[in-house]
Each structure stands twice: as C-alpha cells, then as structure tokens.
Backbone as ProteinMPNN parsed JSONL, in Angstrom:
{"seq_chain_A": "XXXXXXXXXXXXXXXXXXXXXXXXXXXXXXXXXXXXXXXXXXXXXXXXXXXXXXXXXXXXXXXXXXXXXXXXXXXXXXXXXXXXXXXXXXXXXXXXXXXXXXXXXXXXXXXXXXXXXXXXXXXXXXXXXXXXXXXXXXXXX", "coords_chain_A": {"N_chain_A": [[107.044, 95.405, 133.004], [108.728, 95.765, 130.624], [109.023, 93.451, 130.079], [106.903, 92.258, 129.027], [106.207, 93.976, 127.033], [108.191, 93.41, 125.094], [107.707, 90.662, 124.359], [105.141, 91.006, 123.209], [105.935, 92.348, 120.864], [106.991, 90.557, 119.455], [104.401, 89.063, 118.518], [103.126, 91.222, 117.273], [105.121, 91.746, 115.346], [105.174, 89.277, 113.858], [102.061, 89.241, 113.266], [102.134, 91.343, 111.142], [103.795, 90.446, 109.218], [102.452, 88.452, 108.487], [100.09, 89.34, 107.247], [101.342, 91.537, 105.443], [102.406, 89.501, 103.657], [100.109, 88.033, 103.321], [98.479, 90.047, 101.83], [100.028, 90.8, 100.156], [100.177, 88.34, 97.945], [96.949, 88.284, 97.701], [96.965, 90.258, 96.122], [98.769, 89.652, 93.937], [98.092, 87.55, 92.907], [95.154, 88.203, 92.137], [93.479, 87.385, 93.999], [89.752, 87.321, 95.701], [88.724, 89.71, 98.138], [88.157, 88.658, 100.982], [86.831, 88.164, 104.362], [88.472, 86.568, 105.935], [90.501, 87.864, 105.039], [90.19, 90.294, 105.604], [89.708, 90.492, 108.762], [92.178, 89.346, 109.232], [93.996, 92.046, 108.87], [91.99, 93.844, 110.546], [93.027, 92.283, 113.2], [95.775, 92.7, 113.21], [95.948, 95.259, 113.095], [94.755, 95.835, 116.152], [96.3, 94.479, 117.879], [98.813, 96.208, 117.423], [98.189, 98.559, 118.219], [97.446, 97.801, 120.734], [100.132, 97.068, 121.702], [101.047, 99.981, 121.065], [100.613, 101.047, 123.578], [101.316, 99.7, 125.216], [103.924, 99.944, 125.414], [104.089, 103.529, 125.281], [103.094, 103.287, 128.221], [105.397, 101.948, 129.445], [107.931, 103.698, 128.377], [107.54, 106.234, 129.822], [108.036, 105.485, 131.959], [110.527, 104.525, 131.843], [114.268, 104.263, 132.332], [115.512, 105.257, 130.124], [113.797, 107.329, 129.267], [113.583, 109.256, 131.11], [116.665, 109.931, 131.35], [116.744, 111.57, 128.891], [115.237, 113.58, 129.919], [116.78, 114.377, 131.955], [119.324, 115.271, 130.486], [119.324, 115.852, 127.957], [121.12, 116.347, 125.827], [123.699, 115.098, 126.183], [122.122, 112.559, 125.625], [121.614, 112.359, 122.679], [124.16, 112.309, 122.382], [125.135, 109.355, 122.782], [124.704, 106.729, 120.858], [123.582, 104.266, 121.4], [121.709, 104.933, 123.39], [119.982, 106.8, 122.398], [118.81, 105.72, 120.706], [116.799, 103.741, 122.013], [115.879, 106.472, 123.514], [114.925, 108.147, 121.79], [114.668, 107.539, 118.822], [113.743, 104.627, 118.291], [110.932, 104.903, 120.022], [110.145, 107.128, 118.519], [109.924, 106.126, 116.152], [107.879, 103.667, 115.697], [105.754, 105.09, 116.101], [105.34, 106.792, 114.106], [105.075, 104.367, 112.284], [103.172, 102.942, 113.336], [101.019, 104.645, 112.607], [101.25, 104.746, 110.109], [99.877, 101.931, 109.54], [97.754, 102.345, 110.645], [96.414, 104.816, 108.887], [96.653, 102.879, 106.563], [94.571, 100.805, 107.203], [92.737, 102.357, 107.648], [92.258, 103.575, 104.817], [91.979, 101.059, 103.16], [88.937, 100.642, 103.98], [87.988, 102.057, 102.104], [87.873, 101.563, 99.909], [86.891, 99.882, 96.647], [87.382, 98.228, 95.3], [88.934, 94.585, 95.176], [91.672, 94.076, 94.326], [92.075, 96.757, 95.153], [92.245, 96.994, 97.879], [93.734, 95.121, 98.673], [96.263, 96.15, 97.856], [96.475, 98.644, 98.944], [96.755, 97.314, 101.602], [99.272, 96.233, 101.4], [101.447, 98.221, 101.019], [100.465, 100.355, 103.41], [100.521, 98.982, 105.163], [103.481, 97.624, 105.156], [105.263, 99.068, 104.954], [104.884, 100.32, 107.506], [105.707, 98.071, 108.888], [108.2, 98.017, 107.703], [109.412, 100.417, 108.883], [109.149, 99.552, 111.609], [110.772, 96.907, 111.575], [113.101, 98.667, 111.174], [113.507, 99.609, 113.305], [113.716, 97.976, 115.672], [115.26, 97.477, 118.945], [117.543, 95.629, 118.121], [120.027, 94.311, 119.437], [119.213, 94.31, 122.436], [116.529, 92.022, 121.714], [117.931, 89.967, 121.411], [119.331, 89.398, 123.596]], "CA_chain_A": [[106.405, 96.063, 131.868], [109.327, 95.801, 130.016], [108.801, 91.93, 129.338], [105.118, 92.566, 128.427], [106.42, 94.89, 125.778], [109.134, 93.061, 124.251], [107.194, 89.292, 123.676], [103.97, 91.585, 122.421], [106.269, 92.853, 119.97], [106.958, 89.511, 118.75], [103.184, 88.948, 118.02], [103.198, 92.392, 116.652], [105.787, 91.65, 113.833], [104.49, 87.753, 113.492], [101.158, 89.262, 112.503], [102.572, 92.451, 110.056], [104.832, 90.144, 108.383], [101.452, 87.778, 107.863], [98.833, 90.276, 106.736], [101.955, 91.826, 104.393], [102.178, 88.613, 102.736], [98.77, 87.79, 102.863], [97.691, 90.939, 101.069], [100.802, 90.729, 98.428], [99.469, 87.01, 97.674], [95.858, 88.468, 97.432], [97.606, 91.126, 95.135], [99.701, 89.376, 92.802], [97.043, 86.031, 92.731], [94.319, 88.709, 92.241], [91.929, 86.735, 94.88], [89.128, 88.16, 96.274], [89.126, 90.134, 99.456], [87.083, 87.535, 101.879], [86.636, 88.021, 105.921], [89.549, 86.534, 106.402], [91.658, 89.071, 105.031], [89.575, 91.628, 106.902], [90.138, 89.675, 109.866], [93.913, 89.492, 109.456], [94.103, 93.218, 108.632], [91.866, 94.244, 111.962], [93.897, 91.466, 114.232], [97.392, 93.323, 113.379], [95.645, 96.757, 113.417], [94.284, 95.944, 117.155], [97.821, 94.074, 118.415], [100.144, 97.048, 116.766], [98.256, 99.438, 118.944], [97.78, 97.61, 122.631], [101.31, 97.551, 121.781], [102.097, 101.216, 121.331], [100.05, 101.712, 124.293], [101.812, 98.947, 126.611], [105.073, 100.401, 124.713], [103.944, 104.329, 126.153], [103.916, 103.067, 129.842], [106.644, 101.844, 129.438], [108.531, 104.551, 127.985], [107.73, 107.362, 130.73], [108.89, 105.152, 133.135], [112.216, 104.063, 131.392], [115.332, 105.311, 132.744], [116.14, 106.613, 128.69], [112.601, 108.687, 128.926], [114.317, 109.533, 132.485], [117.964, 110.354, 130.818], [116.161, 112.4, 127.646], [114.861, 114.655, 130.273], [117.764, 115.267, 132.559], [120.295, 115.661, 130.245], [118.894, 115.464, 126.072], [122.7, 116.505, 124.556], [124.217, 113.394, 126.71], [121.438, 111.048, 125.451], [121.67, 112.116, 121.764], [125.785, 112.047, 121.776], [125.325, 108.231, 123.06], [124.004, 106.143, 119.66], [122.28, 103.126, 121.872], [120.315, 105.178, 124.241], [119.584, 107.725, 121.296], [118.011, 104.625, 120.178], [115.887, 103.778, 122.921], [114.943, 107.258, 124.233], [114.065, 108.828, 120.77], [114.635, 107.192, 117.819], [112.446, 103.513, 118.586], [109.696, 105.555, 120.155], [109.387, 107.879, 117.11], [109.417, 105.441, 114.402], [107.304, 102.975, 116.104], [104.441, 105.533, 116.409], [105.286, 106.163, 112.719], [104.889, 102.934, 112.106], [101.813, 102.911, 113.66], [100.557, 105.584, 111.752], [100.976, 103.781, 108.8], [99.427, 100.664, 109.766], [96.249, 102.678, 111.358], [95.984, 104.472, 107.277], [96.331, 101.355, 105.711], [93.424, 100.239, 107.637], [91.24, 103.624, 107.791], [91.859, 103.624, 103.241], [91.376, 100.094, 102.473], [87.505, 100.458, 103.907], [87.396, 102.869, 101.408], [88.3, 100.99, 98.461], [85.741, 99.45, 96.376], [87.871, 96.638, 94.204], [89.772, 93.751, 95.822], [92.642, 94.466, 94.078], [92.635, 97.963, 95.722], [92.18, 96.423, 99.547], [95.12, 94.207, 99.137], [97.356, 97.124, 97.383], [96.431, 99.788, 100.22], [97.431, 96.706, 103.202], [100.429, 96.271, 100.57], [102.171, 99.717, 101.077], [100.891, 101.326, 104.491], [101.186, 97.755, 106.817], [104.564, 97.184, 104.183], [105.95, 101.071, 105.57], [104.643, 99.85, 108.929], [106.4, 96.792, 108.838], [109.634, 98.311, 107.379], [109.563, 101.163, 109.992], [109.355, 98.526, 112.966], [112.15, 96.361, 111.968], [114.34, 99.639, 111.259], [114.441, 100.561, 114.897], [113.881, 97.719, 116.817], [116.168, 97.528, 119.846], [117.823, 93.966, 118.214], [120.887, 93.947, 120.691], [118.022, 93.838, 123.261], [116.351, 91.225, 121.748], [118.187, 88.603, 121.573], [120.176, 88.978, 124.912]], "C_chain_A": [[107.241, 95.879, 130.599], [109.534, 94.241, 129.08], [107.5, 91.926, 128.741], [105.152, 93.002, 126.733], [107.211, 94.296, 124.709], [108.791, 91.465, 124.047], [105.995, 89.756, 123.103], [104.675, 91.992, 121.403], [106.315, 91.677, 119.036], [105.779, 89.237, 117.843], [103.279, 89.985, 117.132], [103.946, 92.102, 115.277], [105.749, 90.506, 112.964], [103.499, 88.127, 112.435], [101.264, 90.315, 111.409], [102.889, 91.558, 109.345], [103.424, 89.136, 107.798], [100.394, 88.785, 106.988], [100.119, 90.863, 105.785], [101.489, 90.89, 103.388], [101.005, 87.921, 102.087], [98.68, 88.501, 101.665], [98.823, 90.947, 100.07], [100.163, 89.487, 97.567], [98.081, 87.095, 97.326], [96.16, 89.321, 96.03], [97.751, 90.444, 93.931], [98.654, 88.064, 92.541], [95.418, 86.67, 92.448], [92.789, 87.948, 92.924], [91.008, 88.03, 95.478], [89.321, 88.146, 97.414], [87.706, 89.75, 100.676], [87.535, 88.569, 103.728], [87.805, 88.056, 106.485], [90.697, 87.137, 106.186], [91.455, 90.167, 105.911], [90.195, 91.664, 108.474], [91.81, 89.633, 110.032], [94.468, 91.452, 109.885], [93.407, 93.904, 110.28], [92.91, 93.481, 113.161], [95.031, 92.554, 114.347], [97.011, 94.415, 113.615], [95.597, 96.728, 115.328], [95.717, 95.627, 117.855], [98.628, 95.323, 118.244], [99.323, 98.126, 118.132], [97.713, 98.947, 120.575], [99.388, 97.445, 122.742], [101.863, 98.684, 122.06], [101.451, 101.461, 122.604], [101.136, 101.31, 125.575], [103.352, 99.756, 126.307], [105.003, 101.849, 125.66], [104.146, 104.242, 127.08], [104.571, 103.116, 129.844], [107.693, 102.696, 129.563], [108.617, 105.264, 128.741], [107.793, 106.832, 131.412], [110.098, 105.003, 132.945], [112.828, 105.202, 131.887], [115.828, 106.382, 130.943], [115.174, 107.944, 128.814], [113.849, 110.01, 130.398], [115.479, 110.722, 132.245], [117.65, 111.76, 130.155], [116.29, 113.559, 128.666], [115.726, 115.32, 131.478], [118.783, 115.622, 131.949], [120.121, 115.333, 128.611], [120.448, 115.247, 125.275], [123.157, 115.222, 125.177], [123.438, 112.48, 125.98], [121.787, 110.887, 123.655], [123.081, 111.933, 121.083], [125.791, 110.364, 121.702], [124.418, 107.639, 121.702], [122.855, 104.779, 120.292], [121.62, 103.924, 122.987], [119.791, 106.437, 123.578], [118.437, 106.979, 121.008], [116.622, 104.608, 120.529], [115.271, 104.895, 123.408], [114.338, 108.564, 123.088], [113.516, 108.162, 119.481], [113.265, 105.967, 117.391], [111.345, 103.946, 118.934], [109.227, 106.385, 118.631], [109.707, 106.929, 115.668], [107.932, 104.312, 114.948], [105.855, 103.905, 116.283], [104.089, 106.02, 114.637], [104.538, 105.212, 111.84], [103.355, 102.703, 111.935], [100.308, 103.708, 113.12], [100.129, 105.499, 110.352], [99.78, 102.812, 108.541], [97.896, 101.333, 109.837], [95.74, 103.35, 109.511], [95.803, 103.712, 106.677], [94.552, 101.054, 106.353], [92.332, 101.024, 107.067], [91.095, 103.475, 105.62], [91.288, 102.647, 102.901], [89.912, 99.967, 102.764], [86.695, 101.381, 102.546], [87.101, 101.899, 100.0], [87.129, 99.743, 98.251], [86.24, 98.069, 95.512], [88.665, 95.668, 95.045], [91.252, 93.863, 95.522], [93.268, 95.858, 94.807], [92.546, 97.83, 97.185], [93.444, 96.044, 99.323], [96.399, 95.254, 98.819], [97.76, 97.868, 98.821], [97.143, 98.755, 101.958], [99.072, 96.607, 102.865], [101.282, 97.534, 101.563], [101.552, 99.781, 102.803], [100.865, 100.034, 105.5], [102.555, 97.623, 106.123], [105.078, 98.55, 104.859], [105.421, 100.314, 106.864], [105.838, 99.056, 109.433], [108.345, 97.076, 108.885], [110.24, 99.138, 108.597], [109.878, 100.631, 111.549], [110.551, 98.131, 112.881], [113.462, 97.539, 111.745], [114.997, 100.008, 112.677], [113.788, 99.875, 116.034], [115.396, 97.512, 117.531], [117.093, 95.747, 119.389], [118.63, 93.845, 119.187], [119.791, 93.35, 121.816], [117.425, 92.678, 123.201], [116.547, 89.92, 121.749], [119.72, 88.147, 122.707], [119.38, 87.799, 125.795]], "O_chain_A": [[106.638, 95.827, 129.527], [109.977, 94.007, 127.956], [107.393, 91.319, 127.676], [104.541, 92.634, 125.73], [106.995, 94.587, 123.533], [109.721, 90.879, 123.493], [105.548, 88.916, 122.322], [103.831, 92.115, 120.515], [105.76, 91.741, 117.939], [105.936, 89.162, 116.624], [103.566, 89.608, 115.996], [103.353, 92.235, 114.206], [106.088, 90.485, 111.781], [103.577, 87.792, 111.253], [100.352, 90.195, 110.591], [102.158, 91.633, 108.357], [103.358, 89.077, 106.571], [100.178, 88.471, 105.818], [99.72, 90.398, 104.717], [100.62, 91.087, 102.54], [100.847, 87.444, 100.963], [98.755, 87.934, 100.575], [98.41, 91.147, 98.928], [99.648, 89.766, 96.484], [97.682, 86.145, 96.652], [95.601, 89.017, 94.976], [96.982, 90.596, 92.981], [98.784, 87.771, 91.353], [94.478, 85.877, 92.499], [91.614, 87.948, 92.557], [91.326, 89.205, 95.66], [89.848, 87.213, 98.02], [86.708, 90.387, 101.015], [88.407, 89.412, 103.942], [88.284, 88.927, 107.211], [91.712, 87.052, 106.876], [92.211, 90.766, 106.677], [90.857, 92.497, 109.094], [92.421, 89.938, 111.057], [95.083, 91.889, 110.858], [94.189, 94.391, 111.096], [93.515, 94.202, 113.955], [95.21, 93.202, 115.379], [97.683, 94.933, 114.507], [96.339, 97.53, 115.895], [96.27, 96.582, 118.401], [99.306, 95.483, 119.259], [100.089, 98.409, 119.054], [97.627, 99.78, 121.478], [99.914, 97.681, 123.829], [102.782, 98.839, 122.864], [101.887, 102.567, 122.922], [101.614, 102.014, 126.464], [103.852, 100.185, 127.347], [105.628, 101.782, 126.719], [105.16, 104.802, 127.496], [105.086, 104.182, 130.181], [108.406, 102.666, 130.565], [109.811, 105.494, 128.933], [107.569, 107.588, 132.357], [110.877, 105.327, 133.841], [112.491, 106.383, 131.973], [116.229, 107.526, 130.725], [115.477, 109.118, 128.599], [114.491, 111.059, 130.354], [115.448, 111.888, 132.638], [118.069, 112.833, 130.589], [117.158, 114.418, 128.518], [115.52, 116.45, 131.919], [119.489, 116.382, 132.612], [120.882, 114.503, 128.114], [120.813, 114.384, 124.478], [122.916, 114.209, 124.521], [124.053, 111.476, 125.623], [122.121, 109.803, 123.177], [123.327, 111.605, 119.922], [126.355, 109.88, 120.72], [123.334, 108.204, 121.555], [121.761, 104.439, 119.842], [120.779, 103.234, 123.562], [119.107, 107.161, 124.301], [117.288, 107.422, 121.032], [115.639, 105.069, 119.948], [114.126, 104.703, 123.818], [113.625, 109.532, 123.354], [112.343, 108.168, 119.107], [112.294, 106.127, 116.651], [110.428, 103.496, 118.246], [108.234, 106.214, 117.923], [109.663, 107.211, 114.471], [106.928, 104.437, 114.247], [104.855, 103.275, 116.627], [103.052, 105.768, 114.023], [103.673, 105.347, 110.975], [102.625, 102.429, 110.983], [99.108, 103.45, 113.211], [99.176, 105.925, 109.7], [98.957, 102.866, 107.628], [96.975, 100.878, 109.157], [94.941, 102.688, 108.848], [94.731, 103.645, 106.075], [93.542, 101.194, 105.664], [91.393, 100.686, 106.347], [89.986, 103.304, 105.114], [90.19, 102.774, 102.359], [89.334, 99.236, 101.96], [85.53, 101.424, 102.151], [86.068, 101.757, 99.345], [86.634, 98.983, 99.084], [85.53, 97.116, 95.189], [89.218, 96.35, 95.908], [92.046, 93.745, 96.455], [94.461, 96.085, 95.01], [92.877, 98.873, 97.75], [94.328, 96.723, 99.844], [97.431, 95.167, 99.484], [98.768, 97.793, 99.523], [97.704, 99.212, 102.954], [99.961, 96.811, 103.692], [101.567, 97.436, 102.756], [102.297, 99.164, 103.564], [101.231, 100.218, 106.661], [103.182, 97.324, 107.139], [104.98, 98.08, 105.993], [106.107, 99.293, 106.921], [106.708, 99.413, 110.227], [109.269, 96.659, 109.584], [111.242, 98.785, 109.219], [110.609, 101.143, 112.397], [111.446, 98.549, 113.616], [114.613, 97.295, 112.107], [116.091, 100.399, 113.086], [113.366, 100.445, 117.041], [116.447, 97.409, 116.899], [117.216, 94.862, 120.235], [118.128, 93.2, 120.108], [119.59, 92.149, 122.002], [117.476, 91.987, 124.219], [115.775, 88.988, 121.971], [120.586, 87.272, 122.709], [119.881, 87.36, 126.831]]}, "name": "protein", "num_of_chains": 1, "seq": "XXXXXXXXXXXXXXXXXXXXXXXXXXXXXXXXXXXXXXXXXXXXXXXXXXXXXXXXXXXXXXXXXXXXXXXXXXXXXXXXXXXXXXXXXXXXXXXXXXXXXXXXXXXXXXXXXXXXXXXXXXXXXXXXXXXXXXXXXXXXX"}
C-alpha cells in the first residue's frame, strides 16, 4: 500500500505543478478558459483525492498511526515520526482542501481571467502545502 501511495504521489504533484502553471500562463497571457483547462483542473482534482484516500488506508495501518496511539508524547518528542504520524497527514488533507475550493469557486466564476486566478491561489496553497510536508528522506531512498 505503501508503494501505491508514494508513486501516486508523484502523479499527484506532476499534475498540481501542471494545472499551477497552466492556469498562471492562462493568467498572465490572459487566454481564454477552453476544455482543456477544465480538463487539467478536474484530472488533478480527481488524482489529489484517490490519493488522500489510498493515503487514509494507508495511514491506519502504519506503524506511526500505530505509535500516535500507543504512546502520542513519544511520537511528538521524535521530529521524523512527528512527521509521518501527524504533521504529513494533516497538511496533506489541507492541501486537499484547498485544491477541492479551488475547484468548487472557479465553476463559479464568470470571466476567464477569474477561473485561472481562483486555480492560481487554492491548487498554488495546495501545491505549496504538499511539497511542505512531504516525507523527502523517504522519497528518494
């Protein structure tokens, strides 16, 4: 589960870091907001959350969820399994939180300029929130 989770993440921050730039590039080039931005914008919305989901399993099986709950003061004195059994879970749903606003405002928005702003900021806070607290040691063992 734990490999599932950590090459979906990859995708996961592949397609944030695209739909950011997209929608700054739609922004600052004031293009109109076509399909295929839509399309970018649902893709990363749908990936970010079979992520937090495959991410959840995960989690209440992990030995940190494990740790948290036999012994919390031990887990939060230790700074790398602080990491893993609070910190990465609660930004990452954060995160996700972001990403899912971004989505739910920009249907609102009636100008192209105000689609690409709104993916701007809450996938851009998404985005930022992810790489703050992924596990890097982890990843590139």
């Amino acid at each position: 589960m734990i490999d599932i989770h950590s090459y979906w993440a990859y995708l996961v921050v592949i397609l944030l870091v695209i739909a950011v730039v997209n929608a700054i590039i739609g922004l600052t080039q004031k293009k109109q907001f076509t399909d295929k931005d839509l399309r970018i914008g649902l893709f990363t919305l749908i990936v970010s959350h079979i992520q937090l989901l495959i991410g959840l399993g995960w989690y209440f099986m992990s030995p940190w969820y494990k740790a948290l709950k036999a012994d919390a003061g031990l887990v939060m004195a230790d700074k790398a399994t602080r990491l893993l059994a609070v910190e990465h879970p609660t930004m990452m749903i954060l995160a996700l939180v972001f990403i899912t606003i971004g989505w739910s405002k920009h249907k609102k928005k009636t100008t192209d300029t105000a689609k690409f702003k709104t993916f701007v900021i809450f996938y851009g806070l998404g985005l930022v929130f992810i790489l703050s607290k992924i596990p890097w040691t982890n990843w590139f063992n």
